Amino acid sequence: LRTLEEPYRSRAVPPGTMRYWSWLFAAPEARDPLLGIYALTAELHALLDPATESDVARIKLAWWGDEMGRLAQGSPLHPISRYLANLAGTATVDWSPLLHPVSAAAVQIAGAPLERAAELRTHADALFGAPLLLAARLGGAWSPSVEACITALAEAQYVARALCAYRREARAGRILFPVDELLAAGVDNDALAAPDPPPCLHNYLTR
């Protein structure tokens, strides 16, 4: 098995994080697939940071989209993709689910908001759930209940990130929360970008 190179390994499972502990205590047969998927998503999610210039992020995401195509064809270039391609039993794996987080990240970077709350689960599932579900399949851990847990976890991860990053994202012109919910709560762009959340936003965030 190809060893995952640094710094990708450290970024995949930073010590003390949820990803680290979930990888450390995963079943032995699931650890290698999980490490590879975590490494890939760490690279993609880093591009969501508003500190990354939007044009640079778009170019890199386009490259990753092409790289997922090369992975599907058996000729990946990136160390993470090569690691995934060399996992045992992946010769016939359908890698197309890894295009979902690439596409979802591109939509978010472009500043396209979630118009309705009903869209949040689908977006979160594409961004966080699809790669985790593939990791579960690669590790032999898929079941309907596991898939349901991953879907719920993906939504929770999205909301948790939004609660931490909404202000920086709003200042970069991105709205992480569903627009219909914000309008119903009387929250506008100025409220999202304010140093301290006004009462309407505080009540929404609390809910």
PDB file of C-alpha atoms in Angstrom:
ATOM      1  CA  LEU A   1       0.000   0.000   0.000  1.00  0.00           C
ATOM      2  CA  ARG A   2       1.291   3.422  -0.971  1.00  0.00           C
ATOM      3  CA  THR A   3       2.009   5.570   2.102  1.00  0.00           C
ATOM      4  CA  LEU A   4       0.160   8.880   2.205  1.00  0.00           C
ATOM      5  CA  GLU A   5       2.775  11.598   2.035  1.00  0.00           C
ATOM      6  CA  GLU A   6       3.177  14.600   4.281  1.00  0.00           C
ATOM      7  CA  PRO A   7       1.811  17.217   4.646  1.00  0.00           C
ATOM      8  CA  TYR A   8      -1.378  15.586   3.368  1.00  0.00           C
ATOM      9  CA  ARG A   9      -1.499  13.059   6.188  1.00  0.00           C
ATOM     10  CA  SER A  10      -1.230  15.731   8.901  1.00  0.00           C
ATOM     11  CA  ARG A  11      -3.895  17.857   7.233  1.00  0.00           C
ATOM     12  CA  ALA A  12      -6.152  14.829   6.894  1.00  0.00           C
ATOM     13  CA  VAL A  13      -6.156  13.912  10.584  1.00  0.00           C
ATOM     14  CA  PRO A  14      -4.877  16.822  12.701  1.00  0.00           C
ATOM     15  CA  PRO A  15      -4.235  15.533  16.243  1.00  0.00           C
ATOM     16  CA  GLY A  16      -7.084  16.175  18.659  1.00  0.00           C
ATOM     17  CA  THR A  17      -9.726  16.786  15.994  1.00  0.00           C
ATOM     18  CA  MET A  18     -12.906  14.851  15.304  1.00  0.00           C
ATOM     19  CA  ARG A  19     -11.337  13.455  12.131  1.00  0.00           C
ATOM     20  CA  TYR A  20      -8.293  12.234  14.055  1.00  0.00           C
ATOM     21  CA  TRP A  21     -10.281  10.376  16.700  1.00  0.00           C
ATOM     22  CA  SER A  22     -12.744   8.896  14.205  1.00  0.00           C
ATOM     23  CA  TRP A  23      -9.823   7.615  12.127  1.00  0.00           C
ATOM     24  CA  LEU A  24      -7.849   6.345  15.133  1.00  0.00           C
ATOM     25  CA  PHE A  25     -10.742   4.304  16.504  1.00  0.00           C
ATOM     26  CA  ALA A  26     -12.082   3.118  13.147  1.00  0.00           C
ATOM     27  CA  ALA A  27     -12.005  -0.577  12.327  1.00  0.00           C
ATOM     28  CA  PRO A  28      -8.560  -1.535  10.943  1.00  0.00           C
ATOM     29  CA  GLU A  29      -9.922  -2.247   7.471  1.00  0.00           C
ATOM     30  CA  ALA A  30     -11.568   1.201   7.360  1.00  0.00           C
ATOM     31  CA  ARG A  31      -8.583   3.320   8.371  1.00  0.00           C
ATOM     32  CA  ASP A  32      -6.760   3.497   5.054  1.00  0.00           C
ATOM     33  CA  PRO A  33      -9.838   4.482   2.994  1.00  0.00           C
ATOM     34  CA  LEU A  34     -10.889   6.964   5.672  1.00  0.00           C
ATOM     35  CA  LEU A  35      -7.447   8.550   5.727  1.00  0.00           C
ATOM     36  CA  GLY A  36      -7.487   9.019   1.959  1.00  0.00           C
ATOM     37  CA  ILE A  37     -10.974  10.520   1.920  1.00  0.00           C
ATOM     38  CA  TYR A  38     -10.150  12.810   4.847  1.00  0.00           C
ATOM     39  CA  ALA A  39      -7.003  13.958   3.033  1.00  0.00           C
ATOM     40  CA  LEU A  40      -8.958  14.801  -0.104  1.00  0.00           C
ATOM     41  CA  THR A  41     -11.726  16.661   1.706  1.00  0.00           C
ATOM     42  CA  ALA A  42      -9.159  18.595   3.760  1.00  0.00           C
ATOM     43  CA  GLU A  43      -7.672  19.930   0.525  1.00  0.00           C
ATOM     44  CA  LEU A  44     -11.088  20.827  -0.880  1.00  0.00           C
ATOM     45  CA  HIS A  45     -12.439  22.430   2.288  1.00  0.00           C
ATOM     46  CA  ALA A  46      -9.302  24.546   2.672  1.00  0.00           C
ATOM     47  CA  LEU A  47     -10.321  26.258  -0.561  1.00  0.00           C
ATOM     48  CA  LEU A  48     -13.590  27.348   1.097  1.00  0.00           C
ATOM     49  CA  ASP A  49     -11.713  29.632   3.480  1.00  0.00           C
ATOM     50  CA  PRO A  50     -12.419  33.279   2.553  1.00  0.00           C
ATOM     51  CA  ALA A  51      -8.688  33.914   2.987  1.00  0.00           C
ATOM     52  CA  THR A  52      -8.158  31.940  -0.237  1.00  0.00           C
ATOM     53  CA  GLU A  53      -8.550  34.257  -3.214  1.00  0.00           C
ATOM     54  CA  SER A  54     -11.706  33.282  -5.104  1.00  0.00           C
ATOM     55  CA  ASP A  55     -10.102  33.015  -8.540  1.00  0.00           C
ATOM     56  CA  VAL A  56      -7.339  30.806  -7.138  1.00  0.00           C
ATOM     57  CA  ALA A  57      -9.903  28.602  -5.403  1.00  0.00           C
ATOM     58  CA  ARG A  58     -11.945  28.244  -8.599  1.00  0.00           C
ATOM     59  CA  ILE A  59      -8.873  27.265 -10.629  1.00  0.00           C
ATOM     60  CA  LYS A  60      -7.834  24.683  -8.042  1.00  0.00           C
ATOM     61  CA  LEU A  61     -11.339  23.234  -7.812  1.00  0.00           C
ATOM     62  CA  ALA A  62     -11.478  22.933 -11.608  1.00  0.00           C
ATOM     63  CA  TRP A  63      -8.185  21.033 -11.438  1.00  0.00           C
ATOM     64  CA  TRP A  64      -9.570  18.741  -8.749  1.00  0.00           C
ATOM     65  CA  GLY A  65     -12.615  18.080 -10.933  1.00  0.00           C
ATOM     66  CA  ASP A  66     -10.292  16.989 -13.729  1.00  0.00           C
ATOM     67  CA  GLU A  67      -8.260  14.940 -11.258  1.00  0.00           C
ATOM     68  CA  MET A  68     -11.337  13.017 -10.154  1.00  0.00           C
ATOM     69  CA  GLY A  69     -11.853  12.135 -13.802  1.00  0.00           C
ATOM     70  CA  ARG A  70      -8.269  10.899 -14.017  1.00  0.00           C
ATOM     71  CA  LEU A  71      -8.794   8.876 -10.846  1.00  0.00           C
ATOM     72  CA  ALA A  72     -11.843   7.229 -12.420  1.00  0.00           C
ATOM     73  CA  GLN A  73      -9.743   6.398 -15.491  1.00  0.00           C
ATOM     74  CA  GLY A  74      -6.927   4.928 -13.408  1.00  0.00           C
ATOM     75  CA  SER A  75      -4.356   7.637 -14.122  1.00  0.00           C
ATOM     76  CA  PRO A  76      -4.378  10.092 -11.177  1.00  0.00           C
ATOM     77  CA  LEU A  77      -1.596  12.627 -10.702  1.00  0.00           C
ATOM     78  CA  HIS A  78      -1.953  13.940  -7.143  1.00  0.00           C
ATOM     79  CA  PRO A  79      -0.409  11.993  -4.223  1.00  0.00           C
ATOM     80  CA  ILE A  80      -3.805  11.762  -2.497  1.00  0.00           C
ATOM     81  CA  SER A  81      -5.506  10.441  -5.635  1.00  0.00           C
ATOM     82  CA  ARG A  82      -2.694   7.958  -6.197  1.00  0.00           C
ATOM     83  CA  TYR A  83      -3.062   6.797  -2.594  1.00  0.00           C
ATOM     84  CA  LEU A  84      -6.786   6.220  -3.112  1.00  0.00           C
ATOM     85  CA  ALA A  85      -6.205   4.433  -6.406  1.00  0.00           C
ATOM     86  CA  ASN A  86      -3.777   2.033  -4.726  1.00  0.00           C
ATOM     87  CA  LEU A  87      -6.134   0.985  -1.939  1.00  0.00           C
ATOM     88  CA  ALA A  88      -6.898  -2.714  -1.991  1.00  0.00           C
ATOM     89  CA  GLY A  89      -9.998  -3.699  -3.922  1.00  0.00           C
ATOM     90  CA  THR A  90     -10.575  -0.346  -5.643  1.00  0.00           C
ATOM     91  CA  ALA A  91      -9.951  -1.444  -9.238  1.00  0.00           C
ATOM     92  CA  THR A  92     -13.688  -1.349 -10.001  1.00  0.00           C
ATOM     93  CA  VAL A  93     -14.713   1.425  -7.596  1.00  0.00           C
ATOM     94  CA  ASP A  94     -17.009   4.176  -8.872  1.00  0.00           C
ATOM     95  CA  TRP A  95     -15.155   7.346  -7.881  1.00  0.00           C
ATOM     96  CA  SER A  96     -17.822   9.724  -9.240  1.00  0.00           C
ATOM     97  CA  PRO A  97     -19.206  10.580  -5.749  1.00  0.00           C
ATOM     98  CA  LEU A  98     -15.979  12.538  -5.202  1.00  0.00           C
ATOM     99  CA  LEU A  99     -17.150  15.025  -7.818  1.00  0.00           C
ATOM    100  CA  HIS A 100     -19.997  16.068  -5.494  1.00  0.00           C
ATOM    101  CA  PRO A 101     -17.838  17.905  -2.909  1.00  0.00           C
ATOM    102  CA  VAL A 102     -15.870  19.563  -5.735  1.00  0.00           C
ATOM    103  CA  SER A 103     -19.065  20.875  -7.329  1.00  0.00           C
ATOM    104  CA  ALA A 104     -20.606  21.919  -4.001  1.00  0.00           C
ATOM    105  CA  ALA A 105     -17.437  23.799  -3.008  1.00  0.00           C
ATOM    106  CA  ALA A 106     -17.426  25.614  -6.373  1.00  0.00           C
ATOM    107  CA  VAL A 107     -21.041  26.711  -5.840  1.00  0.00           C
ATOM    108  CA  GLN A 108     -20.253  28.001  -2.358  1.00  0.00           C
ATOM    109  CA  ILE A 109     -17.130  29.863  -3.469  1.00  0.00           C
ATOM    110  CA  ALA A 110     -19.139  31.516  -6.245  1.00  0.00           C
ATOM    111  CA  GLY A 111     -21.374  32.986  -3.552  1.00  0.00           C
ATOM    112  CA  ALA A 112     -24.542  31.194  -4.653  1.00  0.00           C
ATOM    113  CA  PRO A 113     -26.711  31.165  -1.507  1.00  0.00           C
ATOM    114  CA  LEU A 114     -29.058  28.474  -0.306  1.00  0.00           C
ATOM    115  CA  GLU A 115     -32.403  30.003  -1.196  1.00  0.00           C
ATOM    116  CA  ARG A 116     -34.489  27.639   0.939  1.00  0.00           C
ATOM    117  CA  ALA A 117     -33.867  25.643   4.100  1.00  0.00           C
ATOM    118  CA  ALA A 118     -34.867  22.498   2.213  1.00  0.00           C
ATOM    119  CA  GLU A 119     -31.679  22.856   0.120  1.00  0.00           C
ATOM    120  CA  LEU A 120     -29.341  22.705   3.102  1.00  0.00           C
ATOM    121  CA  ARG A 121     -29.369  18.922   3.516  1.00  0.00           C
ATOM    122  CA  THR A 122     -28.620  18.294  -0.163  1.00  0.00           C
ATOM    123  CA  HIS A 123     -25.773  20.825  -0.204  1.00  0.00           C
ATOM    124  CA  ALA A 124     -24.299  19.519   3.053  1.00  0.00           C
ATOM    125  CA  ASP A 125     -24.580  15.955   1.835  1.00  0.00           C
ATOM    126  CA  ALA A 126     -22.668  16.826  -1.339  1.00  0.00           C
ATOM    127  CA  LEU A 127     -20.007  18.750   0.562  1.00  0.00           C
ATOM    128  CA  PHE A 128     -19.478  16.408   3.521  1.00  0.00           C
ATOM    129  CA  GLY A 129     -21.636  13.301   3.144  1.00  0.00           C
ATOM    130  CA  ALA A 130     -20.781  11.928  -0.314  1.00  0.00           C
ATOM    131  CA  PRO A 131     -17.074  11.430   0.409  1.00  0.00           C
ATOM    132  CA  LEU A 132     -17.782   9.912   3.835  1.00  0.00           C
ATOM    133  CA  LEU A 133     -20.290   7.515   2.323  1.00  0.00           C
ATOM    134  CA  LEU A 134     -17.675   6.426  -0.219  1.00  0.00           C
ATOM    135  CA  ALA A 135     -15.200   5.894   2.628  1.00  0.00           C
ATOM    136  CA  ALA A 136     -17.772   3.698   4.375  1.00  0.00           C
ATOM    137  CA  ARG A 137     -18.230   1.636   1.219  1.00  0.00           C
ATOM    138  CA  LEU A 138     -14.475   1.292   0.709  1.00  0.00           C
ATOM    139  CA  GLY A 139     -14.066   0.191   4.326  1.00  0.00           C
ATOM    140  CA  GLY A 140     -16.855  -2.373   4.074  1.00  0.00           C
ATOM    141  CA  ALA A 141     -19.005  -0.510   6.585  1.00  0.00           C
ATOM    142  CA  TRP A 142     -21.977   0.546   4.438  1.00  0.00           C
ATOM    143  CA  SER A 143     -25.527  -0.142   5.566  1.00  0.00           C
ATOM    144  CA  PRO A 144     -28.773   1.859   5.367  1.00  0.00           C
ATOM    145  CA  SER A 145     -28.344   2.944   8.997  1.00  0.00           C
ATOM    146  CA  VAL A 146     -24.739   4.051   8.353  1.00  0.00           C
ATOM    147  CA  GLU A 147     -25.895   6.059   5.338  1.00  0.00           C
ATOM    148  CA  ALA A 148     -28.610   7.735   7.443  1.00  0.00           C
ATOM    149  CA  CYS A 149     -26.031   8.598  10.109  1.00  0.00           C
ATOM    150  CA  ILE A 150     -23.654  10.050   7.513  1.00  0.00           C
ATOM    151  CA  THR A 151     -26.432  12.207   6.055  1.00  0.00           C
ATOM    152  CA  ALA A 152     -27.267  13.578   9.507  1.00  0.00           C
ATOM    153  CA  LEU A 153     -23.584  14.078  10.341  1.00  0.00           C
ATOM    154  CA  ALA A 154     -23.005  15.974   7.092  1.00  0.00           C
ATOM    155  CA  GLU A 155     -25.808  18.407   7.897  1.00  0.00           C
ATOM    156  CA  ALA A 156     -24.467  18.872  11.413  1.00  0.00           C
ATOM    157  CA  GLN A 157     -20.950  19.509  10.095  1.00  0.00           C
ATOM    158  CA  TYR A 158     -22.225  22.137   7.679  1.00  0.00           C
ATOM    159  CA  VAL A 159     -24.231  23.941  10.358  1.00  0.00           C
ATOM    160  CA  ALA A 160     -21.344  23.771  12.846  1.00  0.00           C
ATOM    161  CA  ARG A 161     -18.990  25.296  10.286  1.00  0.00           C
ATOM    162  CA  ALA A 162     -21.557  27.957   9.394  1.00  0.00           C
ATOM    163  CA  LEU A 163     -21.945  28.960  13.049  1.00  0.00           C
ATOM    164  CA  CYS A 164     -18.188  29.481  13.324  1.00  0.00           C
ATOM    165  CA  ALA A 165     -17.511  31.069   9.933  1.00  0.00           C
ATOM    166  CA  TYR A 166     -20.687  32.952   8.962  1.00  0.00           C
ATOM    167  CA  ARG A 167     -19.266  36.425   9.758  1.00  0.00           C
ATOM    168  CA  ARG A 168     -16.064  36.027   7.726  1.00  0.00           C
ATOM    169  CA  GLU A 169     -18.059  34.438   4.915  1.00  0.00           C
ATOM    170  CA  ALA A 170     -20.603  37.289   4.909  1.00  0.00           C
ATOM    171  CA  ARG A 171     -17.804  39.834   4.651  1.00  0.00           C
ATOM    172  CA  ALA A 172     -16.550  37.883   1.628  1.00  0.00           C
ATOM    173  CA  GLY A 173     -19.999  38.058   0.047  1.00  0.00           C
ATOM    174  CA  ARG A 174     -21.112  34.538   0.913  1.00  0.00           C
ATOM    175  CA  ILE A 175     -24.233  33.645   2.883  1.00  0.00           C
ATOM    176  CA  LEU A 176     -24.041  30.211   4.532  1.00  0.00           C
ATOM    177  CA  PHE A 177     -27.520  30.061   6.051  1.00  0.00           C
ATOM    178  CA  PRO A 178     -30.710  29.553   3.994  1.00  0.00           C
ATOM    179  CA  VAL A 179     -32.039  32.877   2.756  1.00  0.00           C
ATOM    180  CA  ASP A 180     -35.688  32.094   3.544  1.00  0.00           C
ATOM    181  CA  GLU A 181     -34.792  31.433   7.197  1.00  0.00           C
ATOM    182  CA  LEU A 182     -32.782  34.650   7.455  1.00  0.00           C
ATOM    183  CA  LEU A 183     -35.588  36.726   5.944  1.00  0.00           C
ATOM    184  CA  ALA A 184     -38.128  35.156   8.276  1.00  0.00           C
ATOM    185  CA  ALA A 185     -35.862  36.011  11.232  1.00  0.00           C
ATOM    186  CA  GLY A 186     -35.312  39.603  10.026  1.00  0.00           C
ATOM    187  CA  VAL A 187     -31.582  39.027   9.482  1.00  0.00           C
ATOM    188  CA  ASP A 188     -29.889  41.038   6.719  1.00  0.00           C
ATOM    189  CA  ASN A 189     -26.327  41.163   5.383  1.00  0.00           C
ATOM    190  CA  ASP A 190     -25.284  43.916   7.790  1.00  0.00           C
ATOM    191  CA  ALA A 191     -26.401  41.803  10.741  1.00  0.00           C
ATOM    192  CA  LEU A 192     -24.354  38.835   9.493  1.00  0.00           C
ATOM    193  CA  ALA A 193     -21.235  40.969   9.082  1.00  0.00           C
ATOM    194  CA  ALA A 194     -21.593  42.842  12.394  1.00  0.00           C
ATOM    195  CA  PRO A 195     -18.810  42.379  14.989  1.00  0.00           C
ATOM    196  CA  ASP A 196     -21.453  41.301  17.509  1.00  0.00           C
ATOM    197  CA  PRO A 197     -24.687  39.624  16.408  1.00  0.00           C
ATOM    198  CA  PRO A 198     -27.743  41.876  16.891  1.00  0.00           C
ATOM    199  CA  PRO A 199     -30.729  40.376  18.737  1.00  0.00           C
ATOM    200  CA  CYS A 200     -32.431  39.028  15.598  1.00  0.00           C
ATOM    201  CA  LEU A 201     -29.283  37.172  14.539  1.00  0.00           C
ATOM    202  CA  HIS A 202     -28.487  36.048  18.062  1.00  0.00           C
ATOM    203  CA  ASN A 203     -31.930  34.462  18.338  1.00  0.00           C
ATOM    204  CA  TYR A 204     -31.522  32.761  14.964  1.00  0.00           C
ATOM    205  CA  LEU A 205     -28.079  31.390  15.807  1.00  0.00           C
ATOM    206  CA  THR A 206     -29.371  30.131  19.151  1.00  0.00           C
ATOM    207  CA  ARG A 207     -32.149  28.214  17.395  1.00  0.00           C
TER     208      ARG A 207
END
